[in-house]
Amino acid sequence: MLAALRWHRDELDPALPPPAVAYAGVWHPVIAVATRARLADLHYDFDALAALMASRGWTTVNLVWRENAHTLHARNPFPPGGVVEDPATGAAAAALGAYLASQDRLPDNRRITIHQGHDLGRPSVLRVDVPVDVRDGVRVSGTAVEIDSTR
């Protein structure tokens, strides 16, 4: 995965759990980087990542940087959808919330805010509320940039 992303292990955030695969209807690897600059500089090998994702049944790759306990920034490469990146990914946000809960890394109020799409010029803000028992359903709400389908 890191080779396809053109990232190095020393760029990962040591304060968050190691890369893992999280589930919320579909599978999403979660990889946390140590700096916002690393997250912003996303130039991955599209074909290599697409092949890896196809072989594993992954939908997006949830790349995150944690600004603080309540706020994360995300990018979601989406080769299976034929695009470089998805600017707002509710399923990945829910998977991230469940993943952080399983690692006991949520703030006390069990709510996180995810900023996604900013590096694409299509900003979204996703709010994720995680119940104590994730089987009760992780809730995702928020805003995204509307796409004008008439163009």
mmCIF file of C-alpha atoms in Angstrom:
data_model
loop_
_atom_site.group_PDB
_atom_site.id
_atom_site.type_symbol
_atom_site.label_atom_id
_atom_site.label_comp_id
_atom_site.label_asym_id
_atom_site.label_seq_id
_atom_site.Cartn_x
_atom_site.Cartn_y
_atom_site.Cartn_z
ATOM 1 C CA MET A 1 0.000 0.000 0.000
ATOM 2 C CA LEU A 2 2.706 2.491 0.979
ATOM 3 C CA ALA A 3 4.633 1.768 -2.227
ATOM 4 C CA ALA A 4 1.539 2.448 -4.370
ATOM 5 C CA LEU A 5 0.952 5.693 -2.452
ATOM 6 C CA ARG A 6 4.650 6.594 -2.782
ATOM 7 C CA TRP A 7 4.750 7.096 0.973
ATOM 8 C CA HIS A 8 7.267 5.920 3.577
ATOM 9 C CA ARG A 9 6.649 4.286 6.941
ATOM 10 C CA ASP A 10 8.419 7.163 8.738
ATOM 11 C CA GLU A 11 5.708 9.547 7.422
ATOM 12 C CA LEU A 12 2.978 7.763 9.410
ATOM 13 C CA ASP A 13 1.551 9.170 12.643
ATOM 14 C CA PRO A 14 3.045 7.176 15.528
ATOM 15 C CA ALA A 15 0.356 8.529 17.899
ATOM 16 C CA LEU A 16 -2.437 6.733 16.025
ATOM 17 C CA PRO A 17 -2.866 2.989 15.554
ATOM 18 C CA PRO A 18 -0.986 1.397 12.649
ATOM 19 C CA PRO A 19 -2.661 1.028 9.254
ATOM 20 C CA ALA A 20 -5.652 -1.274 9.313
ATOM 21 C CA VAL A 21 -8.763 -2.086 7.302
ATOM 22 C CA ALA A 22 -12.059 -0.738 8.650
ATOM 23 C CA TYR A 23 -15.618 -1.617 7.654
ATOM 24 C CA ALA A 24 -18.840 0.366 7.281
ATOM 25 C CA GLY A 25 -20.782 -1.399 4.567
ATOM 26 C CA VAL A 26 -17.602 -1.718 2.491
ATOM 27 C CA TRP A 27 -13.901 -2.050 3.347
ATOM 28 C CA HIS A 28 -11.531 0.925 3.656
ATOM 29 C CA PRO A 29 -7.873 0.765 4.671
ATOM 30 C CA VAL A 30 -7.080 3.569 7.137
ATOM 31 C CA ILE A 31 -3.631 5.136 7.097
ATOM 32 C CA ALA A 32 -2.749 8.093 9.352
ATOM 33 C CA VAL A 33 0.099 10.412 8.399
ATOM 34 C CA ALA A 34 2.073 12.652 10.740
ATOM 35 C CA THR A 35 1.740 15.943 8.840
ATOM 36 C CA ARG A 36 -0.865 17.875 6.879
ATOM 37 C CA ALA A 37 1.778 18.542 4.215
ATOM 38 C CA ARG A 38 2.201 14.791 3.587
ATOM 39 C CA LEU A 39 -1.549 14.381 3.247
ATOM 40 C CA ALA A 40 -1.768 17.332 0.844
ATOM 41 C CA ASP A 41 0.984 15.914 -1.388
ATOM 42 C CA LEU A 42 -0.924 12.980 -2.866
ATOM 43 C CA HIS A 43 0.546 11.673 -6.133
ATOM 44 C CA TYR A 44 0.018 7.928 -6.097
ATOM 45 C CA ASP A 45 0.453 5.152 -8.680
ATOM 46 C CA PHE A 46 -3.159 4.891 -9.901
ATOM 47 C CA ASP A 47 -2.772 1.525 -11.652
ATOM 48 C CA ALA A 48 -0.845 -0.122 -8.806
ATOM 49 C CA LEU A 49 -3.320 1.088 -6.200
ATOM 50 C CA ALA A 50 -6.282 0.070 -8.381
ATOM 51 C CA ALA A 51 -4.874 -3.459 -8.755
ATOM 52 C CA LEU A 52 -4.179 -3.775 -5.014
ATOM 53 C CA MET A 53 -7.640 -2.526 -4.116
ATOM 54 C CA ALA A 54 -9.311 -4.870 -6.617
ATOM 55 C CA SER A 55 -7.405 -7.850 -5.249
ATOM 56 C CA ARG A 56 -8.492 -7.033 -1.674
ATOM 57 C CA GLY A 57 -12.046 -5.791 -2.316
ATOM 58 C CA TRP A 58 -11.365 -2.315 -0.927
ATOM 59 C CA THR A 59 -13.572 0.613 -1.966
ATOM 60 C CA THR A 60 -11.451 3.644 -1.028
ATOM 61 C CA VAL A 61 -8.294 4.194 0.950
ATOM 62 C CA ASN A 62 -8.922 6.495 3.899
ATOM 63 C CA LEU A 63 -5.808 8.645 4.318
ATOM 64 C CA VAL A 64 -6.018 10.880 7.372
ATOM 65 C CA TRP A 65 -4.143 13.503 9.342
ATOM 66 C CA ARG A 66 -5.285 14.297 12.868
ATOM 67 C CA GLU A 67 -5.336 18.024 13.623
ATOM 68 C CA ASN A 68 -6.542 17.379 17.183
ATOM 69 C CA ALA A 69 -8.681 14.851 19.074
ATOM 70 C CA HIS A 70 -11.882 16.152 17.438
ATOM 71 C CA THR A 71 -10.723 17.126 13.931
ATOM 72 C CA LEU A 72 -9.226 15.066 11.141
ATOM 73 C CA HIS A 73 -8.453 15.791 7.503
ATOM 74 C CA ALA A 74 -8.954 13.027 4.952
ATOM 75 C CA ARG A 75 -8.251 12.104 1.371
ATOM 76 C CA ASN A 76 -9.834 9.056 -0.232
ATOM 77 C CA PRO A 77 -8.212 7.652 -3.388
ATOM 78 C CA PHE A 78 -10.967 5.973 -5.410
ATOM 79 C CA PRO A 79 -9.508 4.026 -8.365
ATOM 80 C CA PRO A 80 -12.398 1.485 -8.319
ATOM 81 C CA GLY A 81 -14.694 4.395 -9.197
ATOM 82 C CA GLY A 82 -12.399 5.454 -12.041
ATOM 83 C CA VAL A 83 -11.400 8.710 -10.354
ATOM 84 C CA VAL A 84 -8.262 9.775 -8.538
ATOM 85 C CA GLU A 85 -10.101 10.825 -5.403
ATOM 86 C CA ASP A 86 -13.527 11.135 -3.800
ATOM 87 C CA PRO A 87 -14.110 14.555 -2.177
ATOM 88 C CA ALA A 88 -16.707 13.357 0.382
ATOM 89 C CA THR A 89 -16.893 9.735 1.506
ATOM 90 C CA GLY A 90 -19.560 8.963 4.091
ATOM 91 C CA ALA A 91 -18.854 5.222 4.261
ATOM 92 C CA ALA A 92 -15.146 5.860 4.825
ATOM 93 C CA ALA A 93 -15.981 8.421 7.530
ATOM 94 C CA ALA A 94 -18.199 5.876 9.303
ATOM 95 C CA ALA A 95 -15.473 3.225 9.000
ATOM 96 C CA LEU A 96 -12.930 5.680 10.436
ATOM 97 C CA GLY A 97 -15.221 6.416 13.395
ATOM 98 C CA ALA A 98 -15.668 2.708 14.124
ATOM 99 C CA TYR A 99 -11.924 2.120 13.729
ATOM 100 C CA LEU A 100 -11.044 4.917 16.165
ATOM 101 C CA ALA A 101 -13.625 3.552 18.611
ATOM 102 C CA SER A 102 -12.102 0.070 18.411
ATOM 103 C CA GLN A 103 -8.713 1.574 19.237
ATOM 104 C CA ASP A 104 -10.113 3.748 22.074
ATOM 105 C CA ARG A 105 -9.003 6.893 20.204
ATOM 106 C CA LEU A 106 -12.245 8.890 20.159
ATOM 107 C CA PRO A 107 -12.751 12.071 22.192
ATOM 108 C CA ASP A 108 -15.028 11.787 25.235
ATOM 109 C CA ASN A 109 -18.077 13.029 23.311
ATOM 110 C CA ARG A 110 -17.464 10.313 20.662
ATOM 111 C CA ARG A 111 -17.805 12.846 17.824
ATOM 112 C CA ILE A 112 -15.221 13.732 15.201
ATOM 113 C CA THR A 113 -15.238 16.187 12.334
ATOM 114 C CA ILE A 114 -13.557 15.233 9.064
ATOM 115 C CA HIS A 115 -12.498 17.793 6.466
ATOM 116 C CA GLN A 116 -12.230 16.217 3.032
ATOM 117 C CA GLY A 117 -11.989 17.478 -0.539
ATOM 118 C CA HIS A 118 -10.122 20.690 0.305
ATOM 119 C CA ASP A 119 -7.072 19.690 -1.717
ATOM 120 C CA LEU A 120 -9.365 19.126 -4.709
ATOM 121 C CA GLY A 121 -11.097 22.492 -4.415
ATOM 122 C CA ARG A 122 -14.309 20.627 -3.428
ATOM 123 C CA PRO A 123 -14.423 20.982 0.368
ATOM 124 C CA SER A 124 -16.692 18.880 2.502
ATOM 125 C CA VAL A 125 -17.201 18.644 6.244
ATOM 126 C CA LEU A 126 -18.373 15.336 7.671
ATOM 127 C CA ARG A 127 -19.470 14.909 11.283
ATOM 128 C CA VAL A 128 -19.210 11.412 12.698
ATOM 129 C CA ASP A 129 -21.036 10.357 15.866
ATOM 130 C CA VAL A 130 -20.038 6.969 17.251
ATOM 131 C CA PRO A 131 -22.274 5.260 19.829
ATOM 132 C CA VAL A 132 -20.715 3.304 22.671
ATOM 133 C CA ASP A 133 -21.883 0.141 20.901
ATOM 134 C CA VAL A 134 -21.039 0.642 17.213
ATOM 135 C CA ARG A 135 -23.654 -1.980 16.326
ATOM 136 C CA ASP A 136 -26.191 0.763 17.137
ATOM 137 C CA GLY A 137 -24.952 2.560 14.016
ATOM 138 C CA VAL A 138 -22.295 5.170 13.379
ATOM 139 C CA ARG A 139 -23.957 8.383 12.164
ATOM 140 C CA VAL A 140 -22.421 10.568 9.459
ATOM 141 C CA SER A 141 -23.772 13.974 8.487
ATOM 142 C CA GLY A 142 -22.338 17.034 6.843
ATOM 143 C CA THR A 143 -21.957 19.169 3.765
ATOM 144 C CA ALA A 144 -20.281 18.821 0.398
ATOM 145 C CA VAL A 145 -19.901 20.833 -2.774
ATOM 146 C CA GLU A 146 -22.793 20.251 -5.143
ATOM 147 C CA ILE A 147 -21.881 19.011 -8.620
ATOM 148 C CA ASP A 148 -23.679 20.684 -11.510
ATOM 149 C CA SER A 149 -24.669 17.731 -13.693
ATOM 150 C CA THR A 150 -25.853 20.001 -16.542
ATOM 151 C CA ARG A 151 -22.302 20.895 -17.555
#
